[in-house]
Coordinates of C-alpha atoms in Angstrom, one line a residue:
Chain L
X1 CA -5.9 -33.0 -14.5
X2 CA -2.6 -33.1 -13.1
X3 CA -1.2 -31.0 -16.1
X4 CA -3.6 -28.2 -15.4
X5 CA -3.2 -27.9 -11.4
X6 CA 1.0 -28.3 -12.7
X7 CA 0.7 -25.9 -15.0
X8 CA -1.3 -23.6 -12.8
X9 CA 1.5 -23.6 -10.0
X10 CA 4.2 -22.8 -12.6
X11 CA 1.7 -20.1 -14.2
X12 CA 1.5 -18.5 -10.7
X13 CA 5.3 -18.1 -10.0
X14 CA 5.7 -17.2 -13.7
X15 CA 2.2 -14.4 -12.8
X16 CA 4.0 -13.0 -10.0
X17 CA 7.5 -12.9 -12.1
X18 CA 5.6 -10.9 -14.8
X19 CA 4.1 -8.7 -12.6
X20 CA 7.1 -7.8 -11.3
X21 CA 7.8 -6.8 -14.8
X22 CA 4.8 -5.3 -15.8
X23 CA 5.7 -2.8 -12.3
X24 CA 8.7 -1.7 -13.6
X25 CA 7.9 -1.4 -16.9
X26 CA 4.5 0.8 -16.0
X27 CA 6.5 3.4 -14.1
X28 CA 10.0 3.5 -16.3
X29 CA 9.2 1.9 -19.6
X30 CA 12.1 -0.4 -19.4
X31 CA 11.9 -3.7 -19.6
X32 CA 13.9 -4.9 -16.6
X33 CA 15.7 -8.2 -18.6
X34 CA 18.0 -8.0 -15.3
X35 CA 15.1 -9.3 -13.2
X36 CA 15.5 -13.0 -13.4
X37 CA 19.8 -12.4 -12.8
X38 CA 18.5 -10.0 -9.7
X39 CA 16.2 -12.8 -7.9
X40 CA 19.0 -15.9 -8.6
X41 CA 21.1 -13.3 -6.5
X42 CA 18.9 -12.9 -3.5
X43 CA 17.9 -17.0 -4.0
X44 CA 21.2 -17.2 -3.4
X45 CA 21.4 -14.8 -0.5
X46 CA 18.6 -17.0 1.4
X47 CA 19.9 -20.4 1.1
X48 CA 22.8 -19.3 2.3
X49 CA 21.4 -18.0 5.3
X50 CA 19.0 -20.9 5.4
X51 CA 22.2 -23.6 4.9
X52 CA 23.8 -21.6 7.7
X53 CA 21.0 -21.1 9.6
X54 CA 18.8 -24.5 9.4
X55 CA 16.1 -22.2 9.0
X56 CA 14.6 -22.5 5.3
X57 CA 11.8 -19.2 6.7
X58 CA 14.5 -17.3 7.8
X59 CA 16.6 -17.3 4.4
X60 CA 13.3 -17.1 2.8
X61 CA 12.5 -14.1 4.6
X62 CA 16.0 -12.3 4.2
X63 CA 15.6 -13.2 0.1
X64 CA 12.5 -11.0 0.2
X65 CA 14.4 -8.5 2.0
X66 CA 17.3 -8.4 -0.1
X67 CA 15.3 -8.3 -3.1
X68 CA 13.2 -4.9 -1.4
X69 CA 17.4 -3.7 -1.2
X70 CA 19.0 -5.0 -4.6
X71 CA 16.0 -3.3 -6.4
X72 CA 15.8 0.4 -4.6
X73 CA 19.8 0.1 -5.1
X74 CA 20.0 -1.0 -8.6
X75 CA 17.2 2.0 -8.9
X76 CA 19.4 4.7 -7.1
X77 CA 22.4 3.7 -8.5
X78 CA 21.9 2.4 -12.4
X79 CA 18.6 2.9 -13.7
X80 CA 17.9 6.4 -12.5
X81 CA 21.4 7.2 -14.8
X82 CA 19.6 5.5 -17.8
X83 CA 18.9 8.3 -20.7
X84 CA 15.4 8.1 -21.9
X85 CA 16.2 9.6 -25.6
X86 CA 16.2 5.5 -26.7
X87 CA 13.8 2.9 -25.7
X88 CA 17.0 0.8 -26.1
X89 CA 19.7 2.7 -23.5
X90 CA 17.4 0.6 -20.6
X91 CA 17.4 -2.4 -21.9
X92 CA 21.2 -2.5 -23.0
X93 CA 21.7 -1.6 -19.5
X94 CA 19.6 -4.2 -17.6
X95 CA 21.4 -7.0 -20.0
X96 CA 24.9 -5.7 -18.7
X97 CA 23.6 -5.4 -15.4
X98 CA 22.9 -9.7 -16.0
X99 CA 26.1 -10.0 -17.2
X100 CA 27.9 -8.3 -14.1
X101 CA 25.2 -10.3 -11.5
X102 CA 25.7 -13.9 -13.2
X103 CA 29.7 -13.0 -13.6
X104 CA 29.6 -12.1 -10.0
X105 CA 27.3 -15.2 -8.4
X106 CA 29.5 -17.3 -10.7
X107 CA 32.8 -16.0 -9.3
X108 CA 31.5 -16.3 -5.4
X109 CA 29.4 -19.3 -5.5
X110 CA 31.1 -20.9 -8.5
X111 CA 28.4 -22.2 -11.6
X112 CA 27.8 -25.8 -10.2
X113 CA 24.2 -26.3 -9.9
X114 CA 23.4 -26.8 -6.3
X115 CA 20.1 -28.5 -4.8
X116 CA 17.9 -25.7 -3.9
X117 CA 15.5 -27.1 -1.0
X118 CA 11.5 -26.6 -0.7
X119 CA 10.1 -26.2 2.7
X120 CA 7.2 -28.4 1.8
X121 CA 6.6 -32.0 0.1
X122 CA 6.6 -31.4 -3.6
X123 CA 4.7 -35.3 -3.6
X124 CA 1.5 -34.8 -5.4
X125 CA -1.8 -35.7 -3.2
X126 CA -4.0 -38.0 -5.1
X127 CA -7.9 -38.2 -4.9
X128 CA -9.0 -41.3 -6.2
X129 CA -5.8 -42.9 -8.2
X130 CA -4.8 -39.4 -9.7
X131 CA -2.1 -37.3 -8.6
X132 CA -3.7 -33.5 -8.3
X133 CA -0.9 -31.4 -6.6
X134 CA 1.4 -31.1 -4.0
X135 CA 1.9 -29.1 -0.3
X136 CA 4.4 -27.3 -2.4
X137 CA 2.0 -26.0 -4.9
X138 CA -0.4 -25.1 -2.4
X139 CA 2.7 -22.7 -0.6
X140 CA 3.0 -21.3 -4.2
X141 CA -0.7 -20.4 -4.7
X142 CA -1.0 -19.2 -1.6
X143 CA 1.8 -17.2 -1.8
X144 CA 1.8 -15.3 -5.1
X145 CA -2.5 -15.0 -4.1
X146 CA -1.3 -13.0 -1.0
X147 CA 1.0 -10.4 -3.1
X148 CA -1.4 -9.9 -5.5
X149 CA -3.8 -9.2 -3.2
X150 CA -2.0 -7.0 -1.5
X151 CA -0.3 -5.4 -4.6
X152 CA -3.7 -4.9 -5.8
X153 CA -4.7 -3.0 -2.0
X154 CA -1.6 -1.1 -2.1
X155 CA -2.3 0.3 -5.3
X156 CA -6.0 1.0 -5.3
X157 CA -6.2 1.3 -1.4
X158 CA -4.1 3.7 0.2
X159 CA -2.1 7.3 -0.2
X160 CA 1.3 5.4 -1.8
X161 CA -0.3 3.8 -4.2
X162 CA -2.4 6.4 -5.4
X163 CA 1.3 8.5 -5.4
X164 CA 2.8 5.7 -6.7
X165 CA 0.8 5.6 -9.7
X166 CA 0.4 8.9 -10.2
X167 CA 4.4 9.3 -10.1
X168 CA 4.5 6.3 -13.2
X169 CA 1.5 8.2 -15.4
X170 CA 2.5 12.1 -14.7
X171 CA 5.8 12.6 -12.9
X172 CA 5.7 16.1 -13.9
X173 CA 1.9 16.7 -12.8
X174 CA 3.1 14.6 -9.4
X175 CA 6.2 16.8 -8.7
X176 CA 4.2 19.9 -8.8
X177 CA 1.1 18.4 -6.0
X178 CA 3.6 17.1 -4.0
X179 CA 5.0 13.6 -4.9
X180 CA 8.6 12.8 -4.3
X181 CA 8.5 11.1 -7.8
X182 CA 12.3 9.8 -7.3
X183 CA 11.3 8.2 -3.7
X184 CA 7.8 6.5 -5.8
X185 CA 10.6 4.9 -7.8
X186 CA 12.6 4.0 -6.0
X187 CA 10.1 2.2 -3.9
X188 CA 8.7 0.7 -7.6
X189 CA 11.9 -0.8 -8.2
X190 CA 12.0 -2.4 -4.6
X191 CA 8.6 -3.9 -4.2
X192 CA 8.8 -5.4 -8.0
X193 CA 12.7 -7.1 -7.1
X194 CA 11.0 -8.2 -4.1
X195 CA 8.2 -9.7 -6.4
X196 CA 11.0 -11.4 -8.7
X197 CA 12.9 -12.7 -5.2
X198 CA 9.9 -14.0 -4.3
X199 CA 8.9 -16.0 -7.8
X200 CA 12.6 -16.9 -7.4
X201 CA 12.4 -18.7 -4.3
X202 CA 9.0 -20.3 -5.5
X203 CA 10.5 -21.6 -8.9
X204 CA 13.8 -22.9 -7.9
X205 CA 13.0 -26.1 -6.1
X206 CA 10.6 -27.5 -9.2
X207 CA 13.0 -26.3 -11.7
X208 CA 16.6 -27.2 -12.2
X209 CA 18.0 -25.7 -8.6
X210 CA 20.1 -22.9 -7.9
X211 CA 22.4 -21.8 -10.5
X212 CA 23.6 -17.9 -11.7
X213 CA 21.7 -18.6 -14.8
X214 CA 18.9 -20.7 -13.5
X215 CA 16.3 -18.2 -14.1
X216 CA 17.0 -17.5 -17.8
X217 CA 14.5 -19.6 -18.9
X218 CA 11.9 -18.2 -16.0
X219 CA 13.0 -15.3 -17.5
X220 CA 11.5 -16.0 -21.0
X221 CA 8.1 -17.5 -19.8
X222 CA 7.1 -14.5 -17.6
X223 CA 8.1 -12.2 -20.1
X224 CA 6.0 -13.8 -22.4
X225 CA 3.4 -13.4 -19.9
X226 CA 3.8 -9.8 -19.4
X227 CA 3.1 -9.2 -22.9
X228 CA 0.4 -11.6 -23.8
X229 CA -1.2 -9.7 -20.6
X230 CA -0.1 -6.5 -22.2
X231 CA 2.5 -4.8 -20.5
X232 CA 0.9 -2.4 -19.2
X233 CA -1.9 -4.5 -17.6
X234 CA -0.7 -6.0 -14.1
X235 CA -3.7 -8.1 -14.4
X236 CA -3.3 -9.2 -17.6
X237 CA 0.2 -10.4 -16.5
X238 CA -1.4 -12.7 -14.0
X239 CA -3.5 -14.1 -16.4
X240 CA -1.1 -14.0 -19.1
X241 CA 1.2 -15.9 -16.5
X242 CA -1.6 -18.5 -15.7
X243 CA -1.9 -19.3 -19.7
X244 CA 1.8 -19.8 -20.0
X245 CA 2.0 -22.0 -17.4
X246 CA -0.8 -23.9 -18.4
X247 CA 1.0 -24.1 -22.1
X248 CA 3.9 -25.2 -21.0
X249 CA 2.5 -27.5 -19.1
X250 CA 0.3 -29.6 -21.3
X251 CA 3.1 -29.0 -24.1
X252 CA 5.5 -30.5 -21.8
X253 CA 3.0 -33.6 -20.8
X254 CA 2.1 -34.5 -24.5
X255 CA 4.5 -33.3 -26.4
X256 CA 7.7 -33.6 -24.6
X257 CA 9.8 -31.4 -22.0
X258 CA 11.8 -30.1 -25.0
X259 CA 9.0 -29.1 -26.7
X260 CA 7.8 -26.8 -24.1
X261 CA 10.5 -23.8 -24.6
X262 CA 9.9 -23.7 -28.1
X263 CA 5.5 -23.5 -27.4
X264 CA 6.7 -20.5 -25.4
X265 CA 8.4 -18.5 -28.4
X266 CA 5.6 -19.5 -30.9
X267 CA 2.8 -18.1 -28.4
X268 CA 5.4 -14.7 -28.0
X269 CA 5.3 -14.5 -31.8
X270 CA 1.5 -15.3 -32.4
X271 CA 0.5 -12.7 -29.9
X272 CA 3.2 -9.6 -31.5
X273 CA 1.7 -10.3 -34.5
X274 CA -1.8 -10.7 -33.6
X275 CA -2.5 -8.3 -31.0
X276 CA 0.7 -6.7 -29.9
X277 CA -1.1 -4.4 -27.4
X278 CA -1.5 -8.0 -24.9
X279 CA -4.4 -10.2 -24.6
X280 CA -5.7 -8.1 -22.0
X281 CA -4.9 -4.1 -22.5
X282 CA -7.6 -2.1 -23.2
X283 CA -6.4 -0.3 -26.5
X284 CA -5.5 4.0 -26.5
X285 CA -5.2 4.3 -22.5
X286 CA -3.6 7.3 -22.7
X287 CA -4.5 10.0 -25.0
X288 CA -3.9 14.0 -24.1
Chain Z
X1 CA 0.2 45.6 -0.5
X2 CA 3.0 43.3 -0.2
X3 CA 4.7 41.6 -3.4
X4 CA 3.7 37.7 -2.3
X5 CA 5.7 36.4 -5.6
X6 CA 8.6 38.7 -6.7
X7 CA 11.2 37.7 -10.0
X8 CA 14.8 39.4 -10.7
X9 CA 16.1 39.8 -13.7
X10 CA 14.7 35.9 -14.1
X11 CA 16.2 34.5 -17.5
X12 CA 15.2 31.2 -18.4
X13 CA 14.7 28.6 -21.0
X14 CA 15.4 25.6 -22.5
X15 CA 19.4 24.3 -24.0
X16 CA 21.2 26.9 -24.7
X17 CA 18.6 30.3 -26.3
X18 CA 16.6 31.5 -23.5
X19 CA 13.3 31.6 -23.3
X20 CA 13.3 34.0 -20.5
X21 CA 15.0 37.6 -20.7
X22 CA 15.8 39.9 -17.3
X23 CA 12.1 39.5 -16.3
X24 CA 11.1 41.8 -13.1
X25 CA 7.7 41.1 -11.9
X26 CA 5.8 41.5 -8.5
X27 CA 2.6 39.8 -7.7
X28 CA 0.8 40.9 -4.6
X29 CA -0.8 39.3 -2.0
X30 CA -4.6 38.9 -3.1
X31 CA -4.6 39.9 -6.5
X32 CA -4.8 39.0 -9.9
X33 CA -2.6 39.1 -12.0
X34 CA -2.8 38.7 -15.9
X35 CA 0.2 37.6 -18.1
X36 CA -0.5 38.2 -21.7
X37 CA 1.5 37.7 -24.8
X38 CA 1.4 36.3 -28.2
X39 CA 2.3 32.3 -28.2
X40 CA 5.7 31.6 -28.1
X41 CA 5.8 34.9 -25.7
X42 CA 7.3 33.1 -22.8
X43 CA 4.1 32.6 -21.0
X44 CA 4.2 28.4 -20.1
X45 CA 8.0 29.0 -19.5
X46 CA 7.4 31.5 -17.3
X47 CA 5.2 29.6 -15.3
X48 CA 7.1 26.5 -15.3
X49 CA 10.2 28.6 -14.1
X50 CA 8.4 30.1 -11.5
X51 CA 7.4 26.5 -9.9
X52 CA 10.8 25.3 -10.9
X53 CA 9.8 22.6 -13.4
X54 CA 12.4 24.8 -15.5
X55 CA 15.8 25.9 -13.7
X56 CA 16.1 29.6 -13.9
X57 CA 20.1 30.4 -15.4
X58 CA 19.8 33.8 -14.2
X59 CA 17.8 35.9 -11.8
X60 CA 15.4 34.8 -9.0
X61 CA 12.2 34.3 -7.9
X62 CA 11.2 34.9 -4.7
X63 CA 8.3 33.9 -2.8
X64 CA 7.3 35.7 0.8
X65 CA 10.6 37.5 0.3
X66 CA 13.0 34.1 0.8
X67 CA 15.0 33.0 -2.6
X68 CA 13.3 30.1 -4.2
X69 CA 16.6 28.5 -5.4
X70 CA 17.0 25.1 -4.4
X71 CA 13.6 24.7 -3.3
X72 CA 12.5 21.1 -4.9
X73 CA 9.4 21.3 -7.2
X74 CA 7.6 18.6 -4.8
X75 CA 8.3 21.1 -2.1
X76 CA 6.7 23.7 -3.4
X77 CA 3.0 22.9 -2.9
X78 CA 3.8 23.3 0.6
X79 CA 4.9 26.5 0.4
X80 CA 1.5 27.2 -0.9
X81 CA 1.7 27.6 -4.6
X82 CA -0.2 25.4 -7.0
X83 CA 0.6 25.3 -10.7
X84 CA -1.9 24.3 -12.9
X85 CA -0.1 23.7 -16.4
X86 CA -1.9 24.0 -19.7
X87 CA -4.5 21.6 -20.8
X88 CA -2.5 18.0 -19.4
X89 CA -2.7 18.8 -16.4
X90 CA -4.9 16.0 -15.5
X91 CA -3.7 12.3 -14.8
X92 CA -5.6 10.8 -17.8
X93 CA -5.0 7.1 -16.2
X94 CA -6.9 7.9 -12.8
X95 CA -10.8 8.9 -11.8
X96 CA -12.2 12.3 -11.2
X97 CA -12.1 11.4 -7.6
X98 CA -8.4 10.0 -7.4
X99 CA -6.8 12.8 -9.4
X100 CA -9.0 15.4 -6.4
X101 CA -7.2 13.2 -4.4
X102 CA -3.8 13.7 -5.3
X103 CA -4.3 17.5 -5.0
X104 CA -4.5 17.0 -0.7
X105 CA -2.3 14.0 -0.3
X106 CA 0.7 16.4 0.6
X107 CA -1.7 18.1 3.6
X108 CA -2.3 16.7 7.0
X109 CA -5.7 18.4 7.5
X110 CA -7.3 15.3 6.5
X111 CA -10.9 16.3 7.2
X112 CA -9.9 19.8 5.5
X113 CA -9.2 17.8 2.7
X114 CA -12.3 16.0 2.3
X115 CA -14.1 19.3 3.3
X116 CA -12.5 21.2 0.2
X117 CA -13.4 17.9 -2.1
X118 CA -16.7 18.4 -0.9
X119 CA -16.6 21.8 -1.9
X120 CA -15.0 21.6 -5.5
X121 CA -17.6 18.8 -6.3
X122 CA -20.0 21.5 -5.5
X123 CA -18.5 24.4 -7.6
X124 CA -18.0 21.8 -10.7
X125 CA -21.0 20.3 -11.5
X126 CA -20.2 17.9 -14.1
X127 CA -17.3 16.2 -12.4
X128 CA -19.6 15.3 -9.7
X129 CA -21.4 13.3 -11.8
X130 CA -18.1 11.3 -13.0
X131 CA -16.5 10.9 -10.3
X132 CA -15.3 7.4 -10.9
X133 CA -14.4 8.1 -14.7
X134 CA -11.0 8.0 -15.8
X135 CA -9.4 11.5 -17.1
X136 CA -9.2 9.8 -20.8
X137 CA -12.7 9.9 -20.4
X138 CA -13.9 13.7 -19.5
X139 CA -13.8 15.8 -22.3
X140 CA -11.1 19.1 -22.6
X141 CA -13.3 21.7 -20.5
X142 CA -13.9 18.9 -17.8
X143 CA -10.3 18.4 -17.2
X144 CA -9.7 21.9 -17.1
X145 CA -12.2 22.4 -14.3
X146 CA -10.7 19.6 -12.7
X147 CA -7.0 20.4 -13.3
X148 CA -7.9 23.3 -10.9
X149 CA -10.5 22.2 -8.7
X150 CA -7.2 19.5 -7.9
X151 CA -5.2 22.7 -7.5
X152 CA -8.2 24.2 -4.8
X153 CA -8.0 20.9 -2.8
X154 CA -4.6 21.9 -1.8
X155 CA -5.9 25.7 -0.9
X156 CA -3.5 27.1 -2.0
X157 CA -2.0 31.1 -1.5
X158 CA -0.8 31.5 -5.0
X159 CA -2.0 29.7 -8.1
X160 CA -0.7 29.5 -11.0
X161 CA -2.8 29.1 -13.9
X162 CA -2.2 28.1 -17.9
X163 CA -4.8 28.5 -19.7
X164 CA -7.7 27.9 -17.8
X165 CA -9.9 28.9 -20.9
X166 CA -8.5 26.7 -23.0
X167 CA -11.1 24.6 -24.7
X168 CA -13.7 25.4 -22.6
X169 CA -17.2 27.2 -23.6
X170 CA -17.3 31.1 -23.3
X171 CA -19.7 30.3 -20.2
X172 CA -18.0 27.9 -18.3
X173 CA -14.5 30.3 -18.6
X174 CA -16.4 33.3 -17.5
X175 CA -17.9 31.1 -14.4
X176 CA -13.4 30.3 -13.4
X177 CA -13.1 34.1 -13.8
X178 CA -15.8 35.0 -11.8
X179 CA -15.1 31.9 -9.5
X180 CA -11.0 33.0 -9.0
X181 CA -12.3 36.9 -8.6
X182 CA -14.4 35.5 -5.7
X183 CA -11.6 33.5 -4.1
X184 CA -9.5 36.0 -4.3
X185 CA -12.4 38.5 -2.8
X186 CA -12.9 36.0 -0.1
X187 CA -9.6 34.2 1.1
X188 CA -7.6 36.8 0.0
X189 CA -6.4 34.3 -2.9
X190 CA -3.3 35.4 -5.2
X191 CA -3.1 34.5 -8.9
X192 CA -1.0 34.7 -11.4
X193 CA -3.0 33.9 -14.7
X194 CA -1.4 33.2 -18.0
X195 CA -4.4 33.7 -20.5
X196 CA -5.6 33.9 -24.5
X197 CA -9.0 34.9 -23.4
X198 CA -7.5 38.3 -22.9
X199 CA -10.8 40.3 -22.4
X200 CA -12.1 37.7 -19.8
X201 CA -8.7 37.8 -17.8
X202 CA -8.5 41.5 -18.4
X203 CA -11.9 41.5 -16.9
X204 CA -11.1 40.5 -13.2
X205 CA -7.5 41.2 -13.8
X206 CA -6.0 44.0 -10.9
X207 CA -3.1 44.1 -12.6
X208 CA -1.4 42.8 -16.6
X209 CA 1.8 42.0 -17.6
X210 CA 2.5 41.5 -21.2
X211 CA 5.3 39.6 -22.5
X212 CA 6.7 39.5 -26.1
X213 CA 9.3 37.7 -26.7
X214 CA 10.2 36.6 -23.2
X215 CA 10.4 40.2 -22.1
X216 CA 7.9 42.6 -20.2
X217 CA 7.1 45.3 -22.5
X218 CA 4.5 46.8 -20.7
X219 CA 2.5 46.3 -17.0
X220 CA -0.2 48.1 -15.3
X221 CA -3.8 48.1 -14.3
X222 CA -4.7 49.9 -18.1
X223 CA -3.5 48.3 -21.2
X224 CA -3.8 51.4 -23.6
X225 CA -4.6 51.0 -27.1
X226 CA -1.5 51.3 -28.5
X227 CA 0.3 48.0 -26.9
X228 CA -2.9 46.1 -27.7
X229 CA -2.5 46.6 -31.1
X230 CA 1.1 46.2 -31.1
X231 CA 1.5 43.0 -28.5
X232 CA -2.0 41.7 -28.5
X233 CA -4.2 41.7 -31.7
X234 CA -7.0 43.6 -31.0

């Protein structure tokens, strides 16, 4: 019992990480491997202003915010340079981009681990003799439920979504009624960093604390996630995050913590070969 | 009449051949106008060059008499011209209803907006009744008819059109012809009209352009026998 509510809390940081994937990749078709380097730099960012502070909400809220920034800049200032010609050119990009963020963090903040704080008790309540879960995993569920939600409104609801998406699908189409396809990306970019900061600042107090490559292994789960959702599929990337969690989880509980890593690789493999479209993607979206 | 859409010695095209040679072409205000030309005549790029998808290298275009260059493709729906490109124009990953939306998101006449929704739902039949399928869904003609009922939403002064006819039943592409004739009757509507179907577009056509090989060979109100044998096939 205490596995599954675990394993749901990690699922849900590692749902909202994939998401943030999932956004990026809908509207560029790069796979943003720079992600988890991006949100260690903005974690970073808010416990510094928290440690200066005393305020954890305030360096909490100034992560976010530097997320929405590091994303619309590394937009405007790498990515939009990237030639499409080669699936590749993006990705070989985002991994330098990780190397110049980790080389960077590692050069300010030196590569010490340092205790990364949670505003709540991570002490698990327990009903009846079992531990269930903790205030801190209640703060995560609520959390990443309240940016999909409002992900989900965003895109469905209102005029920038519907641009938004439009702008990912048909950028030619969306220049020619109207769109500013470059501004849609740029935002894109923002919100989905923001995302990552966000699963960042949820993840770093359960897992081994704030470090420039503390969220390689993050890193790994939710991209698992993305594509046993399907890439394409944001909800599919919550669920897909949910199921990893859950995996690692219950791997980690029976089997052993150093187990758990390895479970994550073998699901990544069994779903390529199986059904490399994701879990969840409906199959031929797009035909013209 | 006054030339709404004028071009200059426009030369265009794609790397380094152009597409596009020293085209001169004046489209007045409330008419119809028919480009026609074998493929690979230069039509599409003509179009696209003309709502500056595709960067003229030499020449102009200009629209009310002011020099298009510079003028960002996303700014140019505002201007008043709506492009309608051949056959994809639709976004295949939204509904009927979201893709009509898209056409009036620019405009801040909201109520005009949902007025001229209102209205294309009424001229095209079957999309009312799929209003909440995705594009993927609707078959060639029904994304045609939506491709430019999304261009109508936007009311615009010029449209450009590619195709219309384009996989679409012989009844349904004389309905758009007789349906653009009336616009253009009514709200004094200017078109320029890139088509295959040459007898339908000659039909409500006030004036034809013919390209070959990305260069007007002949224009007027009467294409004589001579140039449809030579330029058209028939």
């Amino acid at each position: 019992m205490f596995l599954t509510f675990d394993g749901l809390s990690r699922g849900a940081v590692y749902a909202a990480f994939a998401l943030a994937l999932v956004l990026i990749w809908r509207a560029t078709r790069i796979v943003n491997f720079a992600q988890g380097a991006m949100a260690v730099a903005t974690a970073y960012a808010g416990f510094e202003v928290s440690a200066a502070t005393g305020s954890y909400w305030l360096g909490f809220a100034v992560a976010i915010a530097a997320g929405l920034i590091l994303g619309a800049v590394t937009e405007r200032v790498v990515m939009r340079f990237v030639d499409h010609s080669s699936p590749l050119n993006g990705v070989v990009v985002a991994l330098g981009l990780v190397l110049v963020i980790q080389g960077g963090l590692g050069m300010i903040f030196g590569s010490e681990f340092r205790p990364a704080e949670a505003p709540f008790s991570r002490d698990a309540f327990t009903v009846g003799g079992v531990a269930l879960l903790s205030r801190f995993d209640l703060f995560v569920f609520a959390a990443v439920g309240i940016v999909v939600v409002l992900l989900a409104l965003l895109f469905t609801r209102t005029h920038t979504g519907l641009r938004m998406r439009a702008a990912a699908f048909a950028p030619d189409v969306s220049r020619l009624l109207g769109v500013n396809v470059s501004g849609m990306l740029t935002l894109g970019w923002a919100l989905a960093a923001a995302v990552g900061s966000l699963a960042g600042m949820l993840v770093l107090p359960t897992e081994l604390g704030l470090h420039p490559n503390a969220m390689d292994i993050v890193f790994v789960s939710s991209f698992t996630a993305a594509v046993v959702g399907g890439l394409d599929s944001a909800i599919g990337s919550v669920l897909g995050g949910l199921i990893v969690g859950l995996l690692l989880s219950y791997v980690s509980g029976y089997l052993g913590a150093t187990v758990a890593p390895i479970a994550v690789l073998i699901l990544l493999v069994v779903v390529l070969l199986g059904r490399p479209g994701g879990l969840f993607s409906r199959s031929a979206a797009r035909t013209v | 009449m006054t030339a709404l859409l004028r071009t200059e010695s426009l030369t265009a095209g794609y790397g380094a051949a152009p597409v596009l040679h020293e085209v001169d072409l004046d489209v007045n205000t409330g008419s119809i106008t028919a480009v026609l030309g074998a493929n690979g005549a230069g039509k599409t790029t003509l179009l696209r060059t003309l709502s500056g998808l595709l960067p003229a290298t030499h020449g102009r275009v200009l629209l009310d008499g002011k020099d298009l260059r510079g003028v960002r493709v996303e700014e140019m729906v505002r201007r008043g011209v709506a492009h309608v490109p051949e056959g994809r124009g639709v976004v295949t990953e939204l509904t009927v209803d979201e893709n009509l939306r898209l056409g009036g998101l620019w405009r801040k006449d909201r109520a005009d907006v949902r007025k001229a929704m209102t209205e294309v739902y009424e001229l095209f039949e079957p999309l009312a009744r799929r209003r909440k399928f995705p594009g993927h869904q609707l078959s060639g003609g029904e994304r045609q008819l939506l491709a430019l009922g999304r261009a109508l939403v936007g009311r615009p002064r010029l449209l450009l059109l590619d195709e219309p006819s384009l996989g679409l039943a012989p009844k349904i592409t004389a309905q758009i012809m007789t349906l653009l004739g009336t616009l253009r009757d009514r709200s004094g509507l200017t078109v320029l009209l890139v088509e295959q179907n040459v007898r339908g577009a000659l039909a409500i056509a006030d004036e034809a352009v013919v390209l070959a090989l990305g260069r007007v060979v002949t224009r007027g109100t009467d294409i004589d026998d001579e140039m449809r044998h030579a330029y058209l096939g028939f």
